[in-house]
Amino acid sequence: QGSHPISGMDSVVAAVSGYYGSERFNLIKLINETGANYVGTLTRTTSHL
């Protein structure tokens, strides 16, 4: 299984809140596989939480 980026997702800057451990890891993995950008902390550049 390889990642298959989704067109347009390269402009998404996503953060994850309220998830810990393996659930958080899996969400971050999914974010990256779509072609979006994961950031560890919420900033003004974050477009999706």
Tab-separated table of C-alpha atoms in Angstrom, residues 12-17 27-29 31-32 35-49:
chain	number	residue	atom	x	y	z
A	12	VAL	CA	-4.387	21.799	3.678
A	13	VAL	CA	-2.513	22.392	6.945
A	14	ALA	CA	-4.020	20.130	9.609
A	15	ALA	CA	-3.594	19.745	13.364
A	16	VAL	CA	-4.956	16.974	15.604
A	17	SER	CA	-6.517	17.609	19.003
A	27	LEU	CA	-4.824	10.184	12.117
A	28	ILE	CA	-1.466	11.802	11.362
A	29	LYS	CA	-0.650	8.959	8.976
A	31	ILE	CA	-3.452	13.188	6.925
A	32	ASN	CA	-0.048	12.666	5.341
A	35	GLY	CA	-1.168	14.786	0.631
A	36	ALA	CA	-2.114	17.271	3.353
A	37	ASN	CA	0.438	18.782	5.713
A	38	TYR	CA	0.373	17.857	9.401
A	39	VAL	CA	1.545	20.379	11.990
A	40	GLY	CA	2.046	19.448	15.618
A	41	THR	CA	0.603	22.632	17.091
A	42	LEU	CA	-2.290	24.886	16.196
A	43	THR	CA	-1.043	28.065	14.521
A	44	ARG	CA	-2.472	30.810	12.333
A	45	THR	CA	-1.464	28.815	9.264
A	46	THR	CA	-3.526	25.781	10.353
A	47	SER	CA	-6.512	25.407	8.035
A	48	HIS	CA	-8.088	22.254	9.550
A	49	LEU	CA	-8.347	20.959	13.110
